[in-house]
PDB file of C-alpha atoms and ligand atoms in Angstrom:
ATOM      1  CA  MET A   1     -13.980 -20.393  27.166  1.00 43.00           C
ATOM      2  CA  SER A   2     -12.498 -18.958  29.971  1.00 47.00           C
ATOM      3  CA  ASP A   3     -13.170 -15.261  31.065  1.00 48.00           C
ATOM      4  CA  GLN A   4      -9.602 -14.584  32.013  1.00 65.00           C
ATOM      5  CA  ALA A   5      -8.621 -11.273  30.440  1.00 88.00           C
ATOM      6  CA  ILE A   6      -5.926 -11.427  27.716  1.00 97.00           C
ATOM      7  CA  LEU A   7      -3.966  -7.926  26.960  1.00 98.00           C
ATOM      8  CA  ARG A   8      -4.021  -7.089  23.354  1.00 98.00           C
ATOM      9  CA  PHE A   9      -1.613  -4.962  21.669  1.00 98.00           C
ATOM     10  CA  ASP A  10      -1.518  -3.717  18.006  1.00 98.00           C
ATOM     11  CA  ALA A  11       1.364  -1.587  18.006  1.00 98.00           C
ATOM     12  CA  VAL A  12       5.298  -2.023  19.030  1.00 98.00           C
ATOM     13  CA  ALA A  13       5.668   0.686  21.746  1.00 98.00           C
ATOM     14  CA  PRO A  14       2.919  -0.539  24.023  1.00 98.00           C
ATOM     15  CA  LEU A  15       4.052  -3.891  23.757  1.00 98.00           C
ATOM     16  CA  ARG A  16       7.619  -2.976  24.346  1.00 98.00           C
ATOM     17  CA  ALA A  17       6.761  -1.009  27.559  1.00 98.00           C
ATOM     18  CA  ARG A  18       4.610  -3.849  28.921  1.00 98.00           C
ATOM     19  CA  VAL A  19       7.313  -6.393  28.413  1.00 98.00           C
ATOM     20  CA  ALA A  20      10.013  -4.161  29.698  1.00 98.00           C
ATOM     21  CA  ALA A  21       8.106  -3.680  33.010  1.00 98.00           C
ATOM     22  CA  TRP A  22       7.534  -7.454  33.297  1.00 98.00           C
ATOM     23  CA  ARG A  23      11.162  -8.034  32.870  1.00 98.00           C
ATOM     24  CA  GLY A  24      12.134  -5.033  35.050  1.00 98.00           C
ATOM     25  CA  ALA A  25       9.930  -7.012  37.717  1.00 98.00           C
ATOM     26  CA  GLY A  26      12.109  -9.789  37.349  1.00 98.00           C
ATOM     27  CA  GLU A  27       9.360 -11.771  35.446  1.00 98.00           C
ATOM     28  CA  SER A  28      11.008 -13.600  32.263  1.00 98.00           C
ATOM     29  CA  VAL A  29       8.648 -13.295  28.899  1.00 99.00           C
ATOM     30  CA  VAL A  30       8.265 -16.025  26.354  1.00 99.00           C
ATOM     31  CA  LEU A  31       7.006 -15.171  23.057  1.00 99.00           C
ATOM     32  CA  VAL A  32       4.944 -17.581  20.762  1.00 99.00           C
ATOM     33  CA  PRO A  33       4.898 -16.384  17.317  1.00 98.00           C
ATOM     34  CA  THR A  34       1.893 -17.710  15.270  1.00 98.00           C
ATOM     35  CA  MET A  35       0.182 -17.022  12.254  1.00 98.00           C
ATOM     36  CA  GLY A  36      -2.994 -17.666  13.763  1.00 97.00           C
ATOM     37  CA  ALA A  37      -5.780 -20.350  12.802  1.00 96.00           C
ATOM     38  CA  LEU A  38      -4.661 -21.925  16.182  1.00 97.00           C
ATOM     39  CA  HIS A  39      -4.961 -25.731  16.900  1.00 96.00           C
ATOM     40  CA  ALA A  40      -3.830 -27.802  19.857  1.00 96.00           C
ATOM     41  CA  GLY A  41      -0.241 -27.648  18.386  1.00 96.00           C
ATOM     42  CA  HIS A  42      -0.120 -23.700  19.187  1.00 97.00           C
ATOM     43  CA  LEU A  43      -1.817 -24.075  22.424  1.00 98.00           C
ATOM     44  CA  ALA A  44       1.034 -26.954  23.559  1.00 97.00           C
ATOM     45  CA  LEU A  45       3.480 -24.085  22.605  1.00 98.00           C
ATOM     46  CA  VAL A  46       1.550 -21.662  24.916  1.00 98.00           C
ATOM     47  CA  ALA A  47       1.621 -24.274  27.856  1.00 98.00           C
ATOM     48  CA  ARG A  48       5.552 -24.877  27.355  1.00 98.00           C
ATOM     49  CA  ALA A  49       5.870 -21.254  27.407  1.00 98.00           C
ATOM     50  CA  ARG A  50       4.259 -20.991  30.796  1.00 98.00           C
ATOM     51  CA  GLU A  51       6.580 -23.730  32.122  1.00 98.00           C
ATOM     52  CA  LEU A  52       9.648 -21.788  30.775  1.00 98.00           C
ATOM     53  CA  GLY A  53       8.802 -18.336  31.691  1.00 98.00           C
ATOM     54  CA  ARG A  54       6.438 -16.082  33.956  1.00 98.00           C
ATOM     55  CA  ARG A  55       4.615 -14.117  31.281  1.00 98.00           C
ATOM     56  CA  VAL A  56       3.522 -15.314  27.871  1.00 98.00           C
ATOM     57  CA  VAL A  57       2.974 -13.268  24.788  1.00 99.00           C
ATOM     58  CA  ALA A  58       1.551 -14.956  21.523  1.00 98.00           C
ATOM     59  CA  SER A  59       1.673 -12.898  18.186  1.00 98.00           C
ATOM     60  CA  ILE A  60      -0.618 -13.438  15.370  1.00 98.00           C
ATOM     61  CA  PHE A  61       0.101 -12.176  11.828  1.00 98.00           C
ATOM     62  CA  VAL A  62      -0.220 -13.988   8.414  1.00 98.00           C
ATOM     63  CA  ASN A  63       2.787 -12.789   7.134  1.00 98.00           C
ATOM     64  CA  PRO A  64       2.415 -12.222   3.361  1.00 98.00           C
ATOM     65  CA  THR A  65       6.469 -12.346   2.545  1.00 98.00           C
ATOM     66  CA  GLN A  66       6.695 -15.943   3.296  1.00 98.00           C
ATOM     67  CA  PHE A  67       3.957 -17.007   0.950  1.00 97.00           C
ATOM     68  CA  GLY A  68       4.879 -17.582  -2.759  1.00 96.00           C
ATOM     69  CA  PRO A  69       2.516 -16.051  -5.639  1.00 95.00           C
ATOM     70  CA  THR A  70       0.799 -19.314  -6.248  1.00 93.00           C
ATOM     71  CA  GLU A  71       0.665 -20.537  -2.634  1.00 93.00           C
ATOM     72  CA  ASP A  72      -2.593 -19.901   0.056  1.00 91.00           C
ATOM     73  CA  PHE A  73      -2.005 -16.492   1.595  1.00 96.00           C
ATOM     74  CA  SER A  74      -5.187 -15.182   0.551  1.00 95.00           C
ATOM     75  CA  ARG A  75      -7.101 -18.489   1.531  1.00 93.00           C
ATOM     76  CA  TYR A  76      -5.066 -18.627   4.830  1.00 94.00           C
ATOM     77  CA  PRO A  77      -7.432 -19.353   7.717  1.00 93.00           C
ATOM     78  CA  ARG A  78      -8.235 -16.305   9.796  1.00 95.00           C
ATOM     79  CA  ASP A  79     -10.332 -16.150  13.033  1.00 95.00           C
ATOM     80  CA  THR A  80      -8.649 -13.604  15.501  1.00 97.00           C
ATOM     81  CA  GLU A  81     -11.769 -13.527  18.104  1.00 97.00           C
ATOM     82  CA  THR A  82     -11.648 -17.420  18.296  1.00 97.00           C
ATOM     83  CA  ASP A  83      -7.692 -17.310  18.542  1.00 98.00           C
ATOM     84  CA  LEU A  84      -7.812 -14.755  21.385  1.00 98.00           C
ATOM     85  CA  ALA A  85     -10.356 -16.757  23.047  1.00 98.00           C
ATOM     86  CA  LEU A  86      -8.140 -19.716  22.790  1.00 98.00           C
ATOM     87  CA  LEU A  87      -5.102 -17.927  23.938  1.00 98.00           C
ATOM     88  CA  ALA A  88      -6.966 -16.574  26.880  1.00 98.00           C
ATOM     89  CA  GLU A  89      -8.164 -19.854  27.827  1.00 98.00           C
ATOM     90  CA  ALA A  90      -4.391 -21.451  27.650  1.00 98.00           C
ATOM     91  CA  GLY A  91      -2.932 -18.914  29.818  1.00 98.00           C
ATOM     92  CA  ALA A  92      -1.637 -16.616  27.695  1.00 98.00           C
ATOM     93  CA  ASP A  93      -0.877 -12.900  29.181  1.00 98.00           C
ATOM     94  CA  ALA A  94      -0.892 -10.971  25.792  1.00 98.00           C
ATOM     95  CA  ALA A  95      -1.572 -11.221  22.198  1.00 98.00           C
ATOM     96  CA  TYR A  96       0.558  -9.059  19.728  1.00 98.00           C
ATOM     97  CA  LEU A  97      -1.517  -8.585  16.386  1.00 98.00           C
ATOM     98  CA  PRO A  98       0.499  -5.936  14.523  1.00 98.00           C
ATOM     99  CA  ASP A  99      -1.161  -4.844  11.302  1.00 97.00           C
ATOM    100  CA  ILE A 100       0.599  -4.917   7.875  1.00 97.00           C
ATOM    101  CA  ALA A 101       1.655  -1.223   7.859  1.00 97.00           C
ATOM    102  CA  THR A 102       3.368  -2.066  11.272  1.00 97.00           C
ATOM    103  CA  MET A 103       5.233  -4.948   9.904  1.00 98.00           C
ATOM    104  CA  TYR A 104       5.683  -3.833   6.421  1.00 98.00           C
ATOM    105  CA  PRO A 105       5.771   0.194   5.769  1.00 98.00           C
ATOM    106  CA  PRO A 106       5.293   0.800   2.034  1.00 97.00           C
ATOM    107  CA  ASP A 107       8.926   1.698   1.654  1.00 97.00           C
ATOM    108  CA  PHE A 108      10.439  -1.281   3.687  1.00 98.00           C
ATOM    109  CA  SER A 109      13.431  -2.683   1.927  1.00 98.00           C
ATOM    110  CA  THR A 110      15.353  -4.934   4.207  1.00 98.00           C
ATOM    111  CA  ARG A 111      15.351  -8.781   3.978  1.00 98.00           C
ATOM    112  CA  ILE A 112      17.063 -11.202   6.254  1.00 98.00           C
ATOM    113  CA  VAL A 113      18.680 -14.040   3.975  1.00 98.00           C
ATOM    114  CA  VAL A 114      20.142 -17.074   5.515  1.00 98.00           C
ATOM    115  CA  ASP A 115      22.341 -18.993   3.448  1.00 97.00           C
ATOM    116  CA  GLY A 116      23.043 -22.961   3.348  1.00 96.00           C
ATOM    117  CA  LEU A 117      20.453 -23.956   5.649  1.00 97.00           C
ATOM    118  CA  THR A 118      17.763 -22.724   3.187  1.00 97.00           C
ATOM    119  CA  GLU A 119      19.029 -24.085  -0.006  1.00 94.00           C
ATOM    120  CA  GLY A 120      17.442 -27.664   0.105  1.00 96.00           C
ATOM    121  CA  LEU A 121      14.364 -29.240   1.498  1.00 98.00           C
ATOM    122  CA  CYS A 122      11.434 -26.652   1.618  1.00 98.00           C
ATOM    123  CA  GLY A 123      13.738 -23.773   0.315  1.00 98.00           C
ATOM    124  CA  GLN A 124      13.951 -25.632  -2.995  1.00 98.00           C
ATOM    125  CA  PHE A 125      10.517 -25.825  -3.080  1.00 98.00           C
ATOM    126  CA  ARG A 126       9.540 -22.244  -1.758  1.00 97.00           C
ATOM    127  CA  PRO A 127      11.737 -19.722  -3.182  1.00 97.00           C
ATOM    128  CA  GLY A 128      12.149 -16.443  -0.697  1.00 97.00           C
ATOM    129  CA  HIS A 129       9.877 -18.529   1.951  1.00 98.00           C
ATOM    130  CA  PHE A 130      12.683 -18.705   4.526  1.00 98.00           C
ATOM    131  CA  SER A 131      13.810 -15.075   3.981  1.00 98.00           C
ATOM    132  CA  GLY A 132      10.188 -14.030   4.646  1.00 98.00           C
ATOM    133  CA  VAL A 133      10.065 -16.169   7.872  1.00 98.00           C
ATOM    134  CA  ALA A 134      13.679 -14.796   8.966  1.00 98.00           C
ATOM    135  CA  THR A 135      12.565 -11.259   8.631  1.00 98.00           C
ATOM    136  CA  VAL A 136       9.295 -11.287  10.011  1.00 98.00           C
ATOM    137  CA  VAL A 137      10.604 -13.383  13.185  1.00 99.00           C
ATOM    138  CA  THR A 138      13.347 -11.026  13.622  1.00 98.00           C
ATOM    139  CA  LYS A 139      11.124  -8.002  13.681  1.00 98.00           C
ATOM    140  CA  LEU A 140       8.540  -9.897  16.172  1.00 99.00           C
ATOM    141  CA  LEU A 141      12.011 -10.654  18.243  1.00 98.00           C
ATOM    142  CA  ASN A 142      12.936  -7.113  18.241  1.00 98.00           C
ATOM    143  CA  GLN A 143       9.520  -5.549  18.537  1.00 98.00           C
ATOM    144  CA  ALA A 144       8.700  -7.931  21.615  1.00 98.00           C
ATOM    145  CA  GLN A 145      11.980  -8.067  23.224  1.00 98.00           C
ATOM    146  CA  PRO A 146      11.429 -11.658  24.987  1.00 98.00           C
ATOM    147  CA  ASP A 147      13.854 -13.758  27.000  1.00 98.00           C
ATOM    148  CA  ILE A 148      12.639 -16.897  25.274  1.00 99.00           C
ATOM    149  CA  ALA A 149      10.763 -17.630  21.857  1.00 99.00           C
ATOM    150  CA  LEU A 150       9.332 -20.825  20.969  1.00 98.00           C
ATOM    151  CA  PHE A 151       8.675 -22.553  17.583  1.00 98.00           C
ATOM    152  CA  GLY A 152       7.306 -26.239  16.880  1.00 98.00           C
ATOM    153  CA  GLU A 153       9.750 -28.842  15.662  1.00 98.00           C
ATOM    154  CA  LYS A 154       6.925 -29.705  12.643  1.00 98.00           C
ATOM    155  CA  ASP A 155       8.616 -27.019  11.011  1.00 98.00           C
ATOM    156  CA  TYR A 156      12.048 -28.419  11.454  1.00 98.00           C
ATOM    157  CA  GLN A 157      14.055 -26.171   8.582  1.00 98.00           C
ATOM    158  CA  GLN A 158      12.329 -23.014   9.793  1.00 98.00           C
ATOM    159  CA  LEU A 159      13.354 -23.853  13.672  1.00 98.00           C
ATOM    160  CA  LEU A 160      17.006 -24.103  12.379  1.00 98.00           C
ATOM    161  CA  VAL A 161      17.003 -21.042  10.307  1.00 98.00           C
ATOM    162  CA  ILE A 162      15.504 -19.135  12.929  1.00 98.00           C
ATOM    163  CA  ARG A 163      18.145 -20.286  15.428  1.00 98.00           C
ATOM    164  CA  ARG A 164      21.002 -19.601  12.958  1.00 98.00           C
ATOM    165  CA  ALA A 165      19.551 -16.090  12.090  1.00 98.00           C
ATOM    166  CA  VAL A 166      19.415 -15.165  16.175  1.00 98.00           C
ATOM    167  CA  ARG A 167      22.727 -16.386  16.709  1.00 98.00           C
ATOM    168  CA  ASP A 168      24.254 -14.783  13.528  1.00 98.00           C
ATOM    169  CA  LEU A 169      22.851 -11.415  14.453  1.00 98.00           C
ATOM    170  CA  ASP A 170      23.520 -11.650  18.048  1.00 98.00           C
ATOM    171  CA  LEU A 171      19.850 -11.250  19.171  1.00 98.00           C
ATOM    172  CA  PRO A 172      19.630 -11.435  22.940  1.00 98.00           C
ATOM    173  CA  VAL A 173      17.007 -14.045  23.064  1.00 98.00           C
ATOM    174  CA  ALA A 174      16.901 -18.029  23.574  1.00 98.00           C
ATOM    175  CA  ILE A 175      15.125 -20.110  20.911  1.00 98.00           C
ATOM    176  CA  ARG A 176      13.532 -23.300  21.809  1.00 98.00           C
ATOM    177  CA  GLY A 177      11.960 -26.147  19.756  1.00 98.00           C
ATOM    178  CA  VAL A 178       8.931 -27.788  20.809  1.00 98.00           C
ATOM    179  CA  PRO A 179       8.184 -31.300  19.744  1.00 97.00           C
ATOM    180  CA  THR A 180       5.425 -31.902  17.098  1.00 98.00           C
ATOM    181  CA  LEU A 181       1.860 -32.378  18.291  1.00 98.00           C
ATOM    182  CA  ARG A 182      -0.188 -35.311  16.742  1.00 98.00           C
ATOM    183  CA  GLU A 183      -3.364 -36.656  16.224  1.00 98.00           C
ATOM    184  CA  THR A 184      -3.734 -40.287  17.754  1.00 98.00           C
ATOM    185  CA  ASP A 185      -3.051 -41.646  14.084  1.00 98.00           C
ATOM    186  CA  GLY A 186       0.056 -39.714  13.741  1.00 98.00           C
ATOM    187  CA  LEU A 187      -0.950 -36.643  11.665  1.00 98.00           C
ATOM    188  CA  ALA A 188       0.969 -33.574  12.651  1.00 98.00           C
ATOM    189  CA  LEU A 189      -1.308 -30.824  13.684  1.00 98.00           C
ATOM    190  CA  SER A 190      -1.470 -28.123  11.266  1.00 96.00           C
ATOM    191  CA  SER A 191      -3.497 -25.170  10.561  1.00 93.00           C
ATOM    192  CA  ARG A 192      -3.637 -26.483   6.900  1.00 93.00           C
ATOM    193  CA  ASN A 193      -5.116 -29.816   8.033  1.00 96.00           C
ATOM    194  CA  ARG A 194      -8.587 -27.871   7.866  1.00 95.00           C
ATOM    195  CA  TYR A 195      -8.175 -28.045   3.760  1.00 95.00           C
ATOM    196  CA  LEU A 196      -8.009 -31.920   3.650  1.00 98.00           C
ATOM    197  CA  SER A 197     -11.482 -33.635   2.159  1.00 98.00           C
ATOM    198  CA  ALA A 198     -12.556 -36.402   4.373  1.00 98.00           C
ATOM    199  CA  GLN A 199     -10.842 -38.986   1.945  1.00 98.00           C
ATOM    200  CA  GLU A 200      -7.376 -37.036   2.009  1.00 98.00           C
ATOM    201  CA  ARG A 201      -7.647 -36.738   5.715  1.00 98.00           C
ATOM    202  CA  ALA A 202      -7.863 -40.527   6.140  1.00 98.00           C
ATOM    203  CA  VAL A 203      -4.714 -40.832   3.702  1.00 98.00           C
ATOM    204  CA  ALA A 204      -2.807 -37.796   5.561  1.00 98.00           C
ATOM    205  CA  PRO A 205      -1.313 -40.234   8.301  1.00 98.00           C
ATOM    206  CA  ARG A 206       0.282 -42.186   6.001  1.00 98.00           C
ATOM    207  CA  LEU A 207       3.150 -39.496   5.848  1.00 98.00           C
ATOM    208  CA  HIS A 208       4.068 -39.906   9.322  1.00 98.00           C
ATOM    209  CA  ARG A 209       3.985 -43.807   8.987  1.00 98.00           C
ATOM    210  CA  VAL A 210       6.545 -43.457   6.115  1.00 98.00           C
ATOM    211  CA  LEU A 211       8.768 -41.322   8.043  1.00 98.00           C
ATOM    212  CA  THR A 212       8.860 -43.492  10.910  1.00 98.00           C
ATOM    213  CA  GLY A 213       9.226 -46.505   9.003  1.00 97.00           C
ATOM    214  CA  ILE A 214      12.653 -44.843   7.530  1.00 96.00           C
ATOM    215  CA  ALA A 215      13.393 -44.009  11.348  1.00 94.00           C
ATOM    216  CA  GLU A 216      13.140 -47.690  12.461  1.00 95.00           C
ATOM    217  CA  GLY A 217      14.951 -48.926   9.392  1.00 94.00           C
ATOM    218  CA  LEU A 218      18.149 -46.642  10.203  1.00 91.00           C
ATOM    219  CA  SER A 219      18.283 -47.510  13.713  1.00 89.00           C
ATOM    220  CA  ALA A 220      17.796 -51.018  12.978  1.00 91.00           C
ATOM    221  CA  GLY A 221      21.020 -50.804  10.418  1.00 90.00           C
ATOM    222  CA  ALA A 222      19.283 -50.762   7.207  1.00 92.00           C
ATOM    223  CA  GLU A 223      20.828 -48.742   4.279  1.00 92.00           C
ATOM    224  CA  ALA A 224      19.124 -45.369   3.696  1.00 93.00           C
ATOM    225  CA  GLY A 225      18.937 -45.413   0.211  1.00 94.00           C
ATOM    226  CA  PRO A 226      16.508 -48.355  -0.060  1.00 95.00           C
ATOM    227  CA  LEU A 227      14.658 -46.926   2.787  1.00 95.00           C
ATOM    228  CA  VAL A 228      13.938 -43.734   1.181  1.00 96.00           C
ATOM    229  CA  ALA A 229      13.189 -45.343  -2.151  1.00 97.00           C
ATOM    230  CA  LYS A 230      10.522 -47.760  -0.375  1.00 98.00           C
ATOM    231  CA  GLY A 231       9.066 -44.890   1.339  1.00 98.00           C
ATOM    232  CA  HIS A 232       8.664 -42.649  -1.644  1.00 98.00           C
ATOM    233  CA  ALA A 233       6.946 -45.598  -3.377  1.00 98.00           C
ATOM    234  CA  ALA A 234       4.668 -46.110  -0.367  1.00 98.00           C
ATOM    235  CA  LEU A 235       3.654 -42.208  -0.783  1.00 98.00           C
ATOM    236  CA  ASP A 236       3.106 -42.428  -4.203  1.00 98.00           C
ATOM    237  CA  ALA A 237       0.908 -45.390  -3.862  1.00 98.00           C
ATOM    238  CA  ALA A 238      -1.191 -43.578  -1.130  1.00 98.00           C
ATOM    239  CA  GLY A 239      -1.862 -40.715  -3.491  1.00 98.00           C
ATOM    240  CA  PHE A 240       0.349 -38.170  -2.604  1.00 98.00           C
ATOM    241  CA  ALA A 241       1.462 -36.121  -5.595  1.00 98.00           C
ATOM    242  CA  PRO A 242       3.713 -34.639  -5.802  1.00 98.00           C
ATOM    243  CA  VAL A 243       6.118 -35.875  -3.049  1.00 98.00           C
ATOM    244  CA  GLN A 244       8.410 -33.071  -3.195  1.00 98.00           C
ATOM    245  CA  TYR A 245      10.966 -34.441  -1.187  1.00 98.00           C
ATOM    246  CA  LEU A 246      11.778 -37.264   1.170  1.00 98.00           C
ATOM    247  CA  GLU A 247      15.467 -37.150   2.855  1.00 97.00           C
ATOM    248  CA  ILE A 248      17.668 -38.105   5.782  1.00 96.00           C
ATOM    249  CA  ARG A 249      19.567 -34.963   6.730  1.00 96.00           C
ATOM    250  CA  ASP A 250      21.794 -34.387   9.480  1.00 95.00           C
ATOM    251  CA  ALA A 251      19.792 -32.714  12.532  1.00 96.00           C
ATOM    252  CA  GLU A 252      21.773 -30.063  13.165  1.00 95.00           C
ATOM    253  CA  THR A 253      23.253 -28.592   9.895  1.00 95.00           C
ATOM    254  CA  LEU A 254      20.772 -29.998   7.552  1.00 96.00           C
ATOM    255  CA  ALA A 255      23.604 -31.501   5.559  1.00 95.00           C
ATOM    256  CA  PRO A 256      22.803 -34.618   3.292  1.00 91.00           C
ATOM    257  CA  VAL A 257      24.214 -37.700   5.820  1.00 85.00           C
ATOM    258  CA  THR A 258      27.551 -39.154   5.175  1.00 65.00           C
ATOM    259  CA  ARG A 259      28.450 -40.118   8.781  1.00 61.00           C
ATOM    260  CA  ALA A 260      26.616 -42.633  10.929  1.00 63.00           C
ATOM    261  CA  ASP A 261      27.526 -41.207  14.211  1.00 71.00           C
ATOM    262  CA  ARG A 262      25.347 -38.039  14.304  1.00 84.00           C
ATOM    263  CA  PRO A 263      21.679 -37.593  15.040  1.00 91.00           C
ATOM    264  CA  VAL A 264      19.634 -37.485  11.779  1.00 95.00           C
ATOM    265  CA  ARG A 265      16.105 -36.170  10.758  1.00 96.00           C
ATOM    266  CA  VAL A 266      13.791 -37.850   8.217  1.00 97.00           C
ATOM    267  CA  LEU A 267      11.979 -34.990   6.339  1.00 98.00           C
ATOM    268  CA  ALA A 268       9.359 -35.110   3.719  1.00 98.00           C
ATOM    269  CA  ALA A 269       6.751 -32.652   2.016  1.00 98.00           C
ATOM    270  CA  ALA A 270       4.274 -33.788  -0.081  1.00 98.00           C
ATOM    271  CA  TYR A 271       0.842 -32.954  -1.589  1.00 98.00           C
ATOM    272  CA  LEU A 272      -2.537 -34.450  -1.181  1.00 98.00           C
ATOM    273  CA  GLY A 273      -4.740 -32.786  -3.563  1.00 97.00           C
ATOM    274  CA  ARG A 274      -4.405 -29.163  -3.295  1.00 95.00           C
ATOM    275  CA  THR A 275      -2.734 -29.283   0.312  1.00 96.00           C
ATOM    276  CA  ARG A 276       0.720 -29.137   0.892  1.00 97.00           C
ATOM    277  CA  LEU A 277       1.830 -31.445   4.125  1.00 98.00           C
ATOM    278  CA  ILE A 278       5.335 -31.482   5.702  1.00 98.00           C
ATOM    279  CA  ASP A 279       6.482 -33.439   8.679  1.00 98.00           C
ATOM    280  CA  ASN A 280       9.693 -34.901  10.223  1.00 98.00           C
ATOM    281  CA  VAL A 281      10.933 -37.253  12.932  1.00 98.00           C
ATOM    282  CA  ALA A 282      14.348 -37.632  14.655  1.00 96.00           C
ATOM    283  CA  ALA A 283      16.338 -40.840  13.876  1.00 93.00           C
ATOM    284  CA  LEU A 284      19.388 -42.458  15.178  1.00 84.00           C
ATOM    285  CA  ARG A 285      21.586 -44.515  12.744  1.00 77.00           C
ATOM    286  CA  SER A 286      23.015 -47.528  14.280  1.00 72.00           C
TER     287      SER A 286
HETATM  288  O1  LIG B 301       5.402 -21.201  11.891  1.00 62.29           O
HETATM  289  C1  LIG B 301       4.673 -20.184  11.415  1.00 62.29           C
HETATM  290  O2  LIG B 301       3.751 -20.140  12.168  1.00 62.29           O
HETATM  291  C2  LIG B 301       5.365 -19.040  11.079  1.00 62.29           C
HETATM  292  O3  LIG B 301       6.108 -19.386   9.971  1.00 62.29           O
HETATM  293  C3  LIG B 301       5.847 -17.897  11.788  1.00 62.29           C
HETATM  294  C4  LIG B 301       6.978 -18.228  12.841  1.00 62.29           C
HETATM  295  C5  LIG B 301       5.017 -17.264  12.679  1.00 62.29           C
HETATM  296  C6  LIG B 301       6.618 -16.557  11.083  1.00 62.29           C
HETATM  297  O4  LIG B 301       5.486 -15.911  10.215  1.00 62.29           O
END
């Protein structure tokens, strides 16, 4: 591990003062919001942040409002000391670790709800999830006041929801997506991969293979319906259960695809045992 120092903030006022001082000195600031349990995908976000700006702040906060009552909030992996060491090693300048009372005081009563974009895909299976995400991200952006904030494309619907909230609320920050980092067998990096048993881990890359198969079929001119049906059957056969969705959507609006002349995204969510995996790939229809 590196012994490079990383500043640590737990409260809003000192964080804002530090960021304001950097920006006042002409140093642009990039925020990388995370829920901790950092892996190489997060560190790729930090690396990209260092390319885009002079100063990098990473936040770590496991946000309760984006977990449903039966989801994994209580068992979500937490290892702050390792996360801080990884961030220091990756060259982040500061870590922001707000506590629950800073983010949600007892009489907290405001929610950000983004309509439309949140209604299908993960939104259908995780009621309230995107409102929790939009609310916490709006707070983090307002607390840190960065020039740029980065989000991974693995959570593609989340990225679009955040972009829309930022645009609709005129928040003075640029939102950038960063391509998904993958294991050599194609599995998208995720903090939840550590829940997978050895047997599940061996099956998990099938999700990406099915998505890329559909993307390749689309660019070769095949029809969407049969491609999706075949992909669904392949996931069922591999042991994903349930497959919550496997869909082709407009890459910008997430609307069901009706026109062939726009970029699309192939997106899926499926369980392997108790672990919910999501992934998506870009596709062009010919
Ligand atoms: O993608 C995540 O890790 C979380 O949803 C985020 C953006 C940090 C908000 O809690």
